[in-house]
Amino acid sequence: MPERVREPDQDSGGAAPARGGLLRSFGLAEVYNPSMVPALLPGDRLVVQYGAAVRPGDVVVLRHPFRQDLLIVKRAVERRDGGWWVRGDNPYVENDSREFGAVPDELVVARAWVRIRPPRGVQRSPRAVAAWAWSAVRPVRSLSRRLRAR
């Protein structure tokens, strides 16, 4: 099953930047499947920026080339003729450019900036709440230096 993300809510400021305003160029996406494990887990939310420049190593939200009504989350590996070569971080899931080839620029919807991990279970102690808060919100770091060094 392909990786899915929830389409941004039009009323919550998740509209495309063409509708105007800086805040409108940001939105939320929710990860449903394990193709980006360990970086992203099912249930994680992403703060994304629509129309942001993409560099190798960035996590991006894109329309699936074969099912354009389906949004997926992948890592942009490199720029090739015809678009971006994208891969999931999970080597056991092949729903990426190994299956469908390079993704045209017009199918890249947004770049992920921050991962928000919802709490798993009930946090009862202040220490547990603090530990969750410390680890729940993380920038989605680019692996571009590592990708260039290989």
PDB file of N, CA and C in Angstrom, residues 5 29 46 48 59-63 71-74 107-112:
ATOM      1  N   VAL A   5      -0.600  10.680   2.808  1.00  0.00           N
ATOM      2  CA  VAL A   5      -0.701  11.809   3.728  1.00  0.00           C
ATOM      3  C   VAL A   5      -2.073  12.408   3.544  1.00  0.00           C
ATOM      4  N   ALA A  29       0.575  17.928   7.195  1.00  0.00           N
ATOM      5  CA  ALA A  29       0.373  16.649   6.526  1.00  0.00           C
ATOM      6  C   ALA A  29       0.527  15.565   7.584  1.00  0.00           C
ATOM      7  N   LEU A  46       3.520  16.549   9.828  1.00  0.00           N
ATOM      8  CA  LEU A  46       4.577  17.362   9.249  1.00  0.00           C
ATOM      9  C   LEU A  46       4.058  18.765   9.017  1.00  0.00           C
ATOM     10  N   VAL A  48       4.528  21.609   6.614  1.00  0.00           N
ATOM     11  CA  VAL A  48       5.080  21.674   5.266  1.00  0.00           C
ATOM     12  C   VAL A  48       4.929  23.076   4.702  1.00  0.00           C
ATOM     13  N   VAL A  59      12.823  16.166   2.774  1.00  0.00           N
ATOM     14  CA  VAL A  59      11.610  15.358   2.798  1.00  0.00           C
ATOM     15  C   VAL A  59      10.529  16.174   2.110  1.00  0.00           C
ATOM     16  N   VAL A  60       9.856  15.559   1.139  1.00  0.00           N
ATOM     17  CA  VAL A  60       8.866  16.276   0.344  1.00  0.00           C
ATOM     18  C   VAL A  60       7.537  15.527   0.326  1.00  0.00           C
ATOM     19  N   VAL A  61       6.476  16.290   0.123  1.00  0.00           N
ATOM     20  CA  VAL A  61       5.153  15.736  -0.131  1.00  0.00           C
ATOM     21  C   VAL A  61       4.916  15.888  -1.622  1.00  0.00           C
ATOM     22  N   LEU A  62       4.489  14.809  -2.262  1.00  0.00           N
ATOM     23  CA  LEU A  62       4.286  14.847  -3.701  1.00  0.00           C
ATOM     24  C   LEU A  62       3.065  14.028  -4.093  1.00  0.00           C
ATOM     25  N   ARG A  63       2.572  14.290  -5.276  1.00  0.00           N
ATOM     26  CA  ARG A  63       1.475  13.497  -5.828  1.00  0.00           C
ATOM     27  C   ARG A  63       2.066  12.245  -6.461  1.00  0.00           C
ATOM     28  N   LEU A  71      -1.434  11.641  -2.131  1.00  0.00           N
ATOM     29  CA  LEU A  71      -0.217  12.340  -1.708  1.00  0.00           C
ATOM     30  C   LEU A  71       0.682  11.359  -0.968  1.00  0.00           C
ATOM     31  N   ILE A  72       1.982  11.443  -1.228  1.00  0.00           N
ATOM     32  CA  ILE A  72       2.951  10.567  -0.570  1.00  0.00           C
ATOM     33  C   ILE A  72       4.101  11.408  -0.026  1.00  0.00           C
ATOM     34  N   VAL A  73       4.825  10.841   0.941  1.00  0.00           N
ATOM     35  CA  VAL A  73       5.979  11.504   1.548  1.00  0.00           C
ATOM     36  C   VAL A  73       7.223  10.697   1.204  1.00  0.00           C
ATOM     37  N   LYS A  74       8.215  11.360   0.658  1.00  0.00           N
ATOM     38  CA  LYS A  74       9.480  10.714   0.294  1.00  0.00           C
ATOM     39  C   LYS A  74      10.632  11.689   0.512  1.00  0.00           C
ATOM     40  N   LEU A 107       4.582  17.709  -9.775  1.00  0.00           N
ATOM     41  CA  LEU A 107       3.960  16.792  -8.814  1.00  0.00           C
ATOM     42  C   LEU A 107       4.507  16.970  -7.401  1.00  0.00           C
ATOM     43  N   VAL A 108       5.597  17.725  -7.247  1.00  0.00           N
ATOM     44  CA  VAL A 108       6.135  18.005  -5.913  1.00  0.00           C
ATOM     45  C   VAL A 108       5.297  19.131  -5.310  1.00  0.00           C
ATOM     46  N   VAL A 109       4.603  18.830  -4.228  1.00  0.00           N
ATOM     47  CA  VAL A 109       3.638  19.754  -3.646  1.00  0.00           C
ATOM     48  C   VAL A 109       4.268  20.648  -2.584  1.00  0.00           C
ATOM     49  N   ALA A 110       5.070  20.058  -1.682  1.00  0.00           N
ATOM     50  CA  ALA A 110       5.569  20.817  -0.532  1.00  0.00           C
ATOM     51  C   ALA A 110       6.852  20.194   0.003  1.00  0.00           C
ATOM     52  N   ARG A 111       7.554  20.988   0.800  1.00  0.00           N
ATOM     53  CA  ARG A 111       8.759  20.541   1.500  1.00  0.00           C
ATOM     54  C   ARG A 111       8.451  20.494   2.992  1.00  0.00           C
ATOM     55  N   ALA A 112       8.840  19.416   3.654  1.00  0.00           N
ATOM     56  CA  ALA A 112       8.594  19.275   5.091  1.00  0.00           C
ATOM     57  C   ALA A 112       9.643  20.048   5.876  1.00  0.00           C
TER      58      ALA A 112
END
